[in-house]
XYZ file of C-alpha atoms in Angstrom:
261
model
C -262.961 -21.203 55.232
C -261.112 -23.975 53.416
C -262.359 -27.476 52.610
C -260.718 -29.205 55.598
C -262.178 -26.679 58.002
C -265.583 -27.166 56.384
C -265.394 -30.941 56.844
C -264.394 -30.622 60.508
C -267.129 -28.092 61.209
C -269.682 -30.265 59.409
C -268.744 -33.298 61.500
C -268.977 -31.245 64.696
C -272.374 -29.886 63.664
C -273.747 -33.298 62.721
C -272.666 -35.008 65.929
C -273.505 -32.260 68.393
C -276.850 -31.083 66.978
C -278.673 -34.196 68.155
C -276.587 -35.088 71.177
C -277.601 -32.807 74.077
C -274.311 -30.904 74.210
C -275.018 -27.863 71.966
C -273.842 -27.760 68.387
C -273.636 -23.965 68.368
C -271.443 -23.925 71.458
C -269.047 -26.424 69.906
C -269.057 -24.559 66.599
C -268.125 -21.382 68.455
C -265.020 -23.102 69.816
C -264.093 -24.511 66.417
C -264.717 -21.187 64.640
C -262.492 -19.439 67.152
C -259.675 -21.911 66.580
C -260.032 -21.506 62.802
C -260.230 -17.708 62.945
C -263.791 -17.626 61.611
C -265.366 -15.642 64.436
C -266.812 -13.034 62.091
C -268.934 -15.674 60.325
C -270.834 -16.194 63.582
C -274.508 -17.073 63.432
C -274.510 -17.205 59.634
C -272.040 -20.099 59.416
C -273.591 -21.964 62.338
C -277.056 -21.726 60.826
C -276.048 -22.747 57.314
C -274.255 -25.861 58.563
C -277.653 -26.927 59.906
C -278.750 -27.666 56.332
C -277.146 -31.079 56.625
C -278.890 -31.874 59.881
C -282.238 -31.153 58.248
C -281.563 -34.018 55.853
C -280.500 -36.239 58.762
C -283.862 -35.746 60.474
C -285.705 -36.347 57.207
C -283.798 -39.610 56.708
C -284.796 -40.912 60.153
C -288.301 -39.467 60.456
C -289.278 -39.374 56.788
C -292.504 -41.299 57.418
C -293.654 -38.724 59.969
C -292.815 -35.869 57.618
C -294.688 -37.561 54.770
C -297.774 -37.957 56.961
C -297.590 -34.266 57.900
C -297.409 -33.292 54.231
C -300.326 -35.563 53.387
C -302.396 -34.219 56.296
C -301.133 -30.675 56.878
C -303.941 -29.896 59.318
C -303.362 -32.897 61.564
C -302.959 -32.642 65.317
C -299.219 -33.357 65.054
C -298.868 -30.408 62.697
C -300.648 -28.226 65.222
C -298.336 -29.360 68.003
C -295.282 -28.563 65.890
C -296.636 -25.141 64.915
C -297.348 -24.197 68.524
C -293.969 -25.558 69.594
C -292.248 -23.437 66.963
C -293.940 -20.105 67.695
C -291.832 -19.107 70.748
C -288.541 -19.557 68.876
C -289.846 -17.581 65.891
C -290.935 -14.669 68.081
C -287.739 -14.588 70.127
C -285.498 -15.117 67.090
C -287.035 -12.287 65.072
C -287.175 -9.807 67.940
C -283.630 -10.438 69.156
C -281.790 -11.446 65.979
C -279.069 -8.784 66.333
C -278.482 -9.712 69.964
C -278.095 -13.410 69.150
C -275.815 -12.559 66.231
C -273.528 -10.630 68.550
C -273.288 -13.180 71.345
C -272.856 -15.983 68.808
C -269.901 -14.103 67.330
C -268.268 -13.147 70.638
C -269.147 -16.215 72.718
C -269.250 -14.172 75.922
C -272.059 -16.258 77.424
C -271.029 -19.696 76.151
C -269.375 -20.987 79.324
C -272.365 -20.168 81.504
C -274.754 -21.704 78.993
C -272.856 -25.000 78.972
C -273.178 -25.067 82.768
C -276.925 -24.395 82.540
C -277.362 -27.090 79.874
C -275.703 -29.571 82.218
C -278.010 -28.623 85.076
C -281.117 -29.108 82.901
C -279.857 -32.498 81.661
C -279.106 -33.654 85.205
C -282.618 -32.759 86.345
C -284.189 -34.313 83.239
C -282.399 -37.599 83.885
C -284.334 -37.902 87.145
C -287.586 -37.615 85.183
C -286.792 -39.985 82.349
C -288.698 -42.934 83.845
C -291.755 -40.962 84.918
C -293.281 -40.380 81.517
C -295.955 -42.452 79.859
C -297.488 -40.039 77.358
C -297.080 -40.512 73.629
C -297.427 -37.755 71.047
C -301.106 -38.676 70.787
C -301.477 -37.815 74.460
C -299.620 -34.514 74.224
C -301.563 -31.324 74.809
C -301.027 -28.000 73.081
C -299.861 -26.734 76.458
C -297.137 -29.401 76.416
C -296.058 -28.242 72.957
C -295.933 -24.599 74.054
C -293.896 -25.501 77.145
C -291.399 -27.430 75.016
C -291.351 -24.598 72.484
C -290.349 -22.109 75.178
C -287.360 -24.299 76.018
C -286.479 -24.372 72.322
C -286.678 -20.570 72.208
C -284.249 -20.363 75.140
C -281.890 -22.644 73.211
C -281.298 -19.921 70.625
C -278.600 -18.891 73.106
C -275.355 -20.325 71.657
C -274.489 -23.077 74.141
C -277.934 -24.034 75.384
C -278.512 -27.344 73.635
C -281.688 -27.289 71.533
C -282.063 -31.067 71.556
C -281.105 -31.270 75.228
C -283.567 -28.622 76.362
C -286.490 -29.817 74.229
C -285.991 -33.451 75.262
C -285.713 -32.350 78.878
C -288.879 -30.259 78.588
C -290.716 -33.261 77.121
C -289.578 -35.441 80.014
C -290.702 -32.777 82.494
C -294.146 -32.994 80.875
C -294.091 -36.776 81.417
C -293.756 -37.713 77.752
C -292.021 -41.053 77.335
C -288.374 -41.057 76.359
C -288.633 -42.281 72.770
C -291.490 -39.917 71.964
C -289.568 -37.065 73.611
C -286.746 -37.617 71.138
C -289.167 -37.932 68.246
C -290.914 -34.648 69.021
C -287.620 -32.853 69.662
C -286.159 -33.899 66.334
C -289.346 -33.162 64.379
C -289.510 -29.765 66.079
C -286.028 -29.049 64.752
C -287.298 -29.072 61.148
C -289.246 -25.763 61.165
C -286.789 -24.158 63.597
C -283.697 -24.999 61.564
C -285.447 -24.561 58.234
C -286.582 -21.059 59.118
C -283.117 -20.077 60.290
C -281.529 -21.432 57.123
C -283.906 -19.421 54.929
C -283.266 -16.181 56.831
C -279.505 -16.599 56.977
C -279.197 -18.141 53.505
C -280.262 -14.883 51.891
C -276.993 -13.378 53.134
C -274.975 -15.749 50.970
C -276.741 -14.696 47.789
C -276.623 -10.991 48.629
C -272.866 -11.238 48.972
C -272.604 -11.029 52.753
C -270.053 -13.536 54.140
C -269.397 -14.898 50.637
C -265.661 -14.230 50.801
C -265.355 -15.583 54.338
C -267.307 -18.781 53.747
C -267.585 -19.724 50.068
C -270.351 -21.819 48.556
C -268.402 -25.055 47.923
C -266.944 -25.361 51.458
C -270.418 -24.646 52.824
C -271.932 -27.465 50.753
C -269.107 -29.789 51.776
C -269.629 -29.014 55.441
C -273.373 -29.558 55.090
C -272.796 -32.967 53.489
C -270.676 -34.177 56.391
C -273.179 -32.647 58.803
C -275.932 -34.755 57.227
C -273.962 -38.017 57.371
C -272.801 -37.648 60.965
C -276.130 -36.160 62.001
C -277.957 -39.276 60.829
C -275.845 -41.513 63.053
C -276.151 -39.062 65.947
C -279.965 -39.191 65.766
C -279.914 -42.984 65.838
C -277.429 -42.981 68.695
C -279.429 -40.487 70.755
C -282.636 -42.500 70.381
C -280.784 -45.562 71.703
C -279.326 -43.598 74.618
C -282.734 -42.303 75.677
C -284.179 -45.803 75.626
C -281.610 -47.387 77.908
C -279.005 -45.018 79.309
C -278.490 -41.956 81.493
C -278.150 -38.324 80.454
C -275.816 -37.567 83.350
C -272.682 -38.299 81.330
C -273.625 -35.506 78.930
C -274.293 -33.197 81.884
C -270.832 -33.825 83.323
C -269.228 -33.300 79.908
C -270.814 -29.883 79.335
C -270.039 -28.847 82.918
C -266.367 -29.608 82.356
C -266.459 -27.780 79.032
C -268.204 -24.773 80.583
C -265.633 -24.479 83.378
C -262.804 -24.780 80.847
C -264.253 -22.012 78.669
C -264.833 -19.664 81.609
C -261.272 -20.252 82.787
C -259.918 -19.692 79.271
C -261.915 -16.475 78.902
C -260.671 -15.255 82.281
C -257.091 -15.856 81.131
C -257.719 -14.110 77.819
C -257.313 -17.244 75.698
C -260.808 -16.943 74.213
């Protein structure tokens, strides 16, 4: 991976991680075009380092409160919301590695993401609960959606925001919980996959400097994407994102049928 490819991949990761259109699905397309298919889940996960910093920049006050009161109710909600993804990720790591590399399910997952977003848009004005009113059952429900989003083109932010709306959490708080929930999920993945860089695996394919460069651009564009998504949830519809991923899903399925991907 050269520096220009790293920058492009970082920008894609930063923008698409927090918009409900699946960063991993878009990275699969970009990796394929750049001939980096073998990097797979490792590259996708490591580019998430930048988006961790983006969330910290926007929700730093929340993170500071969690650190000051590690046994608070919000911490409990985040822990419970994280458990499903941890269990699924550890049990099926090899499976997710393979489908992330091959992209065989990506088209269908984009279509499913669009369907979830379309349904969630119909619920966006029904919620009145804040995080203080969330139950542990709400957190577990949202966490199960996050676990499903380990599939490459199921949008993590899209599914967790949708799940929050289904549980009648208000739109701004849905975004807040979704983005805070990304911290342990992404952080855990980075730790597990990061070990491969220092053991030599993927070092020749990726390289440390391009990886850091990509992560930097991921952080910058991720910050603006978080701000943008919060504004969209406050005032606008999610249906435009649903239509976009539907079109993308149909295109990918057609391309795969023709042997292009």
